[in-house]
Amino acid sequence: MNLLKHTCYLSLFSFSTLFVSCKEKSSSEQTESADQVKLVTSPAFNADSAYYFVEKQVKFGPRIPNTSAHVKCGDWMVATLKKYGCEVIEQKFKPVTYDGKVLNARNIIGSINPQATKRILLASHWDTRPFSDEDSTARTKTFDSANDGPSGVGVIFEILRTIQASGQKPTVGIDIVFFDVEDWGPPDSFKGQVNDANGGWLMGSEFWSRNLHKPNYSAYFGILLDMVGAKGATFTKDDTSMHYAPMVVNNVWSIANQLGYSQYFLNQEFGSITDDHVPVNVNAKINMIDICDMRPNSGNTFGDYHHTQKDNMSIIDKGTLKAVGQTLLQVLYEESKVQQ
């Protein structure tokens, strides 16, 4: 993803959450309201297992489209989704990059409870940027990219594993989309013109949002995970998420606060970013929010590891994985309570 200055689009949004009100409430008022509601019991998220899923992806090597590591990792992801009870669809496509390369790409989609009418969408990208262009000494080299991609995928896999092992499963339908080719946007050194809608980024989510894996597919809401495993991570309420789905944002952040993760989920609006939730909101008309590590009080908004050689397993923190994974599990079980 990249920093984004964009025009907001108007959308209508309906969402039944922990909040009951006849008028709009401020972010702080909504948080206070939600904190007064007793949360249902949800299973424990295992951070060690999530860490394993992150490390497993990294061990394939950089998951750059048109490489064997990309193919092998994608095949493992398909098999893992099936192992944890998902119906799987592979959406193959051939995008053309900003510099004219044709890529063999695939979005990987899994569904649990496919018969359920109320559906929650979880997503992450799984590809690796082909070069560490933010690294002053290694701008053209490949890199592990452990947090940027694998951390979100790892959290989602652990959620699926936990649900399958649990005696009480959520009643909502859960759809997973692992977007490909999110991270092949042009480096700052590129001086040519890029004509696609997202400046050369987000090619997997752009394709999926215009070619849904099932006719007329929709979801109650969606949550995108991007860079959710680093030490010292903080998650702010980005502008796009707050424009399209403020009640979803405030609900998720409030649940995180109740679970004791307020040091990660900051009650602060900050950041306009190009990320996979943009095409999902704009094209597919599904209200999706983004949980993404942004550091408003730092000189590096995305952390000093972003698109550098530092983005390897040494920065992955089990406490961060736990905070995000446990929060999302709770969200899914709360939505099952609302449905009942």
XYZ file of C-alpha atoms in Angstrom:
340
model
C 0.000 0.000 0.000
C 1.018 3.608 -0.241
C -0.006 6.968 1.164
C -3.021 8.230 -0.716
C -4.613 11.576 -1.387
C -7.988 10.743 -2.805
C -11.491 12.041 -3.368
C -14.091 10.584 -1.046
C -17.085 8.829 -2.545
C -20.551 8.933 -1.005
C -22.030 5.592 0.033
C -25.011 4.511 2.056
C -24.324 2.158 4.905
C -26.468 -0.002 7.150
C -24.877 -1.910 9.986
C -26.344 -3.481 13.134
C -23.707 -3.550 15.854
C -23.388 -3.243 19.557
C -24.607 0.337 19.233
C -28.301 1.255 19.527
C -29.061 4.863 18.647
C -31.474 7.030 16.687
C -28.817 9.602 15.810
C -25.167 9.782 14.849
C -22.763 9.555 17.770
C -19.201 10.739 18.009
C -16.372 8.206 18.004
C -15.866 8.581 21.758
C -19.596 8.249 22.465
C -19.826 5.091 20.393
C -16.835 3.598 22.179
C -18.388 4.374 25.561
C -21.700 2.798 24.475
C -20.058 -0.393 23.270
C -17.968 -0.713 26.424
C -21.149 -1.109 28.457
C -22.157 -4.291 26.599
C -20.977 -7.659 27.902
C -19.021 -9.565 25.281
C -19.834 -13.170 24.451
C -17.265 -15.874 25.081
C -14.996 -16.544 22.126
C -12.192 -19.100 21.812
C -8.596 -18.141 22.531
C -6.397 -17.055 19.627
C -3.026 -18.849 19.674
C -0.250 -16.385 18.827
C 2.365 -19.150 18.557
C 0.328 -20.821 15.838
C -0.213 -17.517 14.016
C 3.541 -16.917 14.151
C 4.067 -20.329 12.559
C 1.747 -19.410 9.684
C 3.682 -16.192 9.085
C 7.029 -17.985 9.175
C 5.786 -20.720 6.853
C 5.078 -18.183 4.120
C 8.432 -16.466 4.538
C 10.250 -19.778 4.205
C 8.967 -20.162 0.637
C 11.033 -17.105 -0.246
C 9.706 -13.767 -1.547
C 6.209 -14.417 -2.950
C 6.759 -12.382 -6.091
C 4.403 -13.202 -8.993
C 6.047 -15.196 -11.802
C 8.389 -16.993 -9.378
C 8.347 -20.551 -8.055
C 8.081 -19.270 -4.477
C 4.851 -17.502 -5.395
C 3.407 -20.657 -6.966
C 4.432 -22.937 -4.100
C 3.154 -20.590 -1.408
C -0.140 -20.131 -3.239
C -0.597 -23.894 -3.521
C 0.074 -24.263 0.218
C -2.481 -21.546 0.992
C -5.141 -23.304 -1.073
C -4.453 -26.589 0.696
C -4.506 -24.879 4.104
C -7.875 -23.232 3.436
C -9.307 -26.624 2.492
C -7.751 -28.202 5.578
C -9.656 -25.761 7.774
C -13.025 -26.387 6.178
C -13.221 -23.778 3.431
C -14.741 -24.076 0.000
C -11.991 -22.653 -2.211
C -12.034 -20.706 -5.466
C -8.855 -19.690 -7.290
C -9.358 -16.574 -9.365
C -6.565 -16.433 -11.935
C -5.814 -13.318 -13.964
C -2.964 -11.680 -15.892
C -2.426 -8.063 -14.872
C 0.088 -5.805 -16.572
C 2.400 -3.848 -14.272
C 3.302 -0.159 -14.497
C 6.465 -1.178 -16.396
C 4.765 -3.546 -18.845
C 5.303 -6.947 -17.215
C 2.525 -9.523 -17.606
C 2.041 -11.449 -14.355
C 0.553 -14.832 -13.586
C -1.580 -13.876 -10.618
C -4.344 -15.439 -8.538
C -6.683 -14.285 -5.844
C -7.362 -17.119 -3.411
C -10.842 -17.225 -1.908
C -12.209 -19.428 0.875
C -15.697 -19.652 2.386
C -17.050 -21.084 5.636
C -20.789 -21.607 6.132
C -21.476 -20.924 2.440
C -25.231 -21.304 3.021
C -25.385 -18.438 5.554
C -26.965 -15.253 4.233
C -25.150 -12.927 6.634
C -21.496 -12.918 5.599
C -18.359 -11.257 6.975
C -15.409 -10.730 4.640
C -11.806 -10.967 5.882
C -8.955 -10.116 3.536
C -5.218 -9.669 3.234
C -2.776 -9.503 0.351
C -0.278 -12.355 0.023
C 2.220 -11.199 -2.608
C 5.639 -9.668 -1.942
C 6.838 -6.362 -3.373
C 9.521 -7.239 -5.950
C 12.126 -4.852 -4.518
C 12.938 -3.141 -1.211
C 12.835 0.334 -2.730
C 12.572 2.166 0.617
C 15.904 0.707 1.704
C 18.645 3.229 0.986
C 21.295 0.526 0.531
C 19.267 -2.194 -1.224
C 16.626 -0.515 -3.390
C 16.591 -3.188 -6.106
C 16.961 -6.302 -3.949
C 14.211 -8.735 -3.005
C 13.282 -9.079 0.667
C 11.397 -11.391 3.027
C 8.408 -9.088 3.607
C 7.294 -10.944 6.735
C 4.905 -8.315 8.029
C 3.702 -6.801 4.757
C 1.401 -9.594 3.631
C 2.221 -12.731 5.650
C 1.140 -11.300 9.011
C -2.420 -10.722 7.797
C -2.564 -14.114 6.112
C -1.170 -15.762 9.253
C -3.770 -14.145 11.506
C -6.587 -15.253 9.202
C -5.309 -18.828 9.027
C -5.138 -18.984 12.817
C -8.702 -17.651 13.048
C -9.843 -20.437 10.730
C -7.898 -23.078 12.645
C -9.330 -21.842 15.940
C -12.889 -21.867 14.641
C -12.542 -25.377 13.240
C -11.195 -26.648 16.570
C -13.833 -24.859 18.646
C -16.897 -26.622 19.982
C -18.979 -23.501 19.380
C -18.629 -22.004 15.929
C -19.895 -18.621 14.737
C -23.170 -18.831 12.836
C -22.319 -16.117 10.325
C -20.766 -16.977 6.993
C -17.089 -16.090 6.711
C -15.396 -15.351 3.406
C -11.635 -15.018 3.008
C -9.990 -13.250 0.079
C -6.222 -13.310 -0.233
C -5.510 -10.620 -2.811
C -2.557 -10.997 -5.153
C -0.407 -8.253 -6.735
C -1.221 -5.585 -4.166
C 2.350 -4.431 -3.888
C 3.757 -3.953 -7.405
C 3.267 -0.180 -7.562
C 5.992 1.988 -9.078
C 8.935 3.139 -6.953
C 9.439 6.858 -6.426
C 12.220 6.755 -9.025
C 9.768 5.806 -11.812
C 9.097 8.815 -14.029
C 6.630 7.289 -16.499
C 2.872 7.589 -16.569
C 0.655 5.019 -14.845
C -2.894 4.951 -16.165
C -4.686 2.417 -14.004
C -7.181 3.383 -11.305
C -4.850 2.843 -8.356
C -1.544 4.063 -9.737
C -0.171 0.557 -10.358
C -1.069 -0.777 -6.905
C -3.919 -3.039 -5.703
C -4.258 -5.064 -8.890
C -5.702 -8.141 -7.161
C -8.409 -6.301 -5.246
C -9.210 -4.157 -8.285
C -9.721 -7.316 -10.369
C -11.773 -9.087 -7.687
C -13.954 -6.031 -7.011
C -14.910 -5.899 -10.696
C -15.127 -9.690 -11.169
C -16.690 -11.044 -7.976
C -16.046 -14.739 -7.363
C -19.807 -15.394 -7.160
C -22.554 -13.533 -9.037
C -24.078 -10.757 -6.934
C -21.768 -11.543 -4.023
C -22.017 -9.171 -1.098
C -20.998 -9.105 2.547
C -22.373 -7.433 5.643
C -19.015 -5.733 6.032
C -15.344 -6.497 5.439
C -12.095 -6.186 7.376
C -8.738 -5.893 5.626
C -5.531 -6.816 7.448
C -2.252 -5.274 6.304
C 0.965 -5.230 8.330
C -0.569 -6.523 11.568
C 2.383 -8.313 13.183
C 5.227 -5.898 13.905
C 6.649 -4.932 17.274
C 5.234 -1.621 18.446
C 2.388 -1.663 15.905
C -0.379 0.905 16.238
C -3.636 0.853 14.306
C -5.342 4.176 13.625
C -8.721 4.883 12.049
C -7.859 5.724 8.445
C -9.874 8.198 6.380
C -11.262 5.698 3.876
C -12.505 3.348 6.582
C -14.070 6.207 8.512
C -15.755 7.549 5.377
C -17.373 4.309 4.286
C -17.873 2.376 7.523
C -17.355 4.472 10.668
C -19.609 2.255 12.795
C -17.636 -0.841 11.818
C -14.382 0.901 12.713
C -15.682 2.096 16.064
C -17.171 -1.306 16.856
C -13.897 -3.146 16.134
C -11.795 -0.594 18.025
C -14.202 -0.705 20.982
C -14.019 -4.503 21.162
C -10.225 -4.304 21.060
C -10.366 -1.800 23.923
C -12.592 -4.088 25.999
C -10.170 -6.951 25.429
C -7.283 -4.830 26.712
C -5.614 -3.918 23.403
C -6.004 -0.135 23.424
C -2.214 0.304 23.157
C -2.493 -1.219 19.661
C -5.882 0.106 18.524
C -5.583 3.856 18.981
C -8.770 5.897 19.286
C -7.356 8.306 16.722
C -8.274 9.181 13.148
C -5.150 9.329 11.007
C -4.057 8.538 7.476
C -5.304 8.323 3.915
C -3.790 5.226 2.314
C -3.970 3.304 -0.930
C -4.910 -0.169 0.241
C -7.105 -3.036 -0.886
C -10.182 -1.698 0.905
C -10.388 1.153 -1.637
C -11.511 -0.946 -4.676
C -13.717 -3.086 -2.428
C -15.568 -0.011 -1.198
C -15.632 1.859 -4.512
C -16.292 -0.957 -7.004
C -17.854 -3.841 -5.072
C -19.848 -1.499 -2.786
C -18.898 -3.582 0.256
C -18.102 -1.524 3.333
C -14.602 -2.663 4.232
C -12.291 -1.196 6.872
C -8.524 -1.487 7.114
C -6.472 -2.579 10.120
C -3.010 -1.367 9.139
C 0.063 -0.425 11.154
C 0.412 3.352 10.974
C 2.505 5.366 13.387
C 1.313 8.973 13.584
C 3.964 10.095 16.062
C 6.875 8.711 14.056
C 8.912 10.014 11.168
C 8.039 6.757 9.353
C 4.268 6.424 9.025
C 4.496 2.718 8.172
C 7.491 1.986 10.397
C 11.157 1.921 9.422
C 10.821 -1.674 8.181
C 8.327 -0.841 5.413
C 9.583 -1.975 1.985
C 13.084 -2.529 3.375
C 15.318 -5.467 4.246
C 14.244 -5.018 7.887
C 10.836 -6.536 7.106
C 11.749 -10.057 8.180
C 10.776 -12.435 10.984
C 12.829 -10.497 13.526
C 10.178 -7.750 13.665
C 7.203 -10.102 14.060
C 5.737 -9.872 17.541
C 3.380 -12.479 18.967
C 1.712 -9.889 21.184
C 0.653 -7.881 18.130
C -0.624 -10.993 16.351
C -2.604 -11.900 19.473
C -4.187 -8.444 19.762
C -5.408 -8.446 16.165
C -6.450 -12.100 16.014
C -8.321 -12.137 19.327
C -10.132 -8.934 18.395
C -11.291 -10.353 15.057
C -12.422 -13.620 16.620
C -14.480 -11.599 19.088
C -15.981 -9.551 16.241
C -17.098 -12.735 14.472
C -18.690 -14.191 17.596
C -20.389 -10.894 18.434
C -21.890 -10.807 14.951
C -23.242 -14.326 15.514
C -24.885 -13.052 18.720
C -26.476 -10.122 16.848
C -27.786 -12.537 14.193
C -29.375 -14.795 16.798
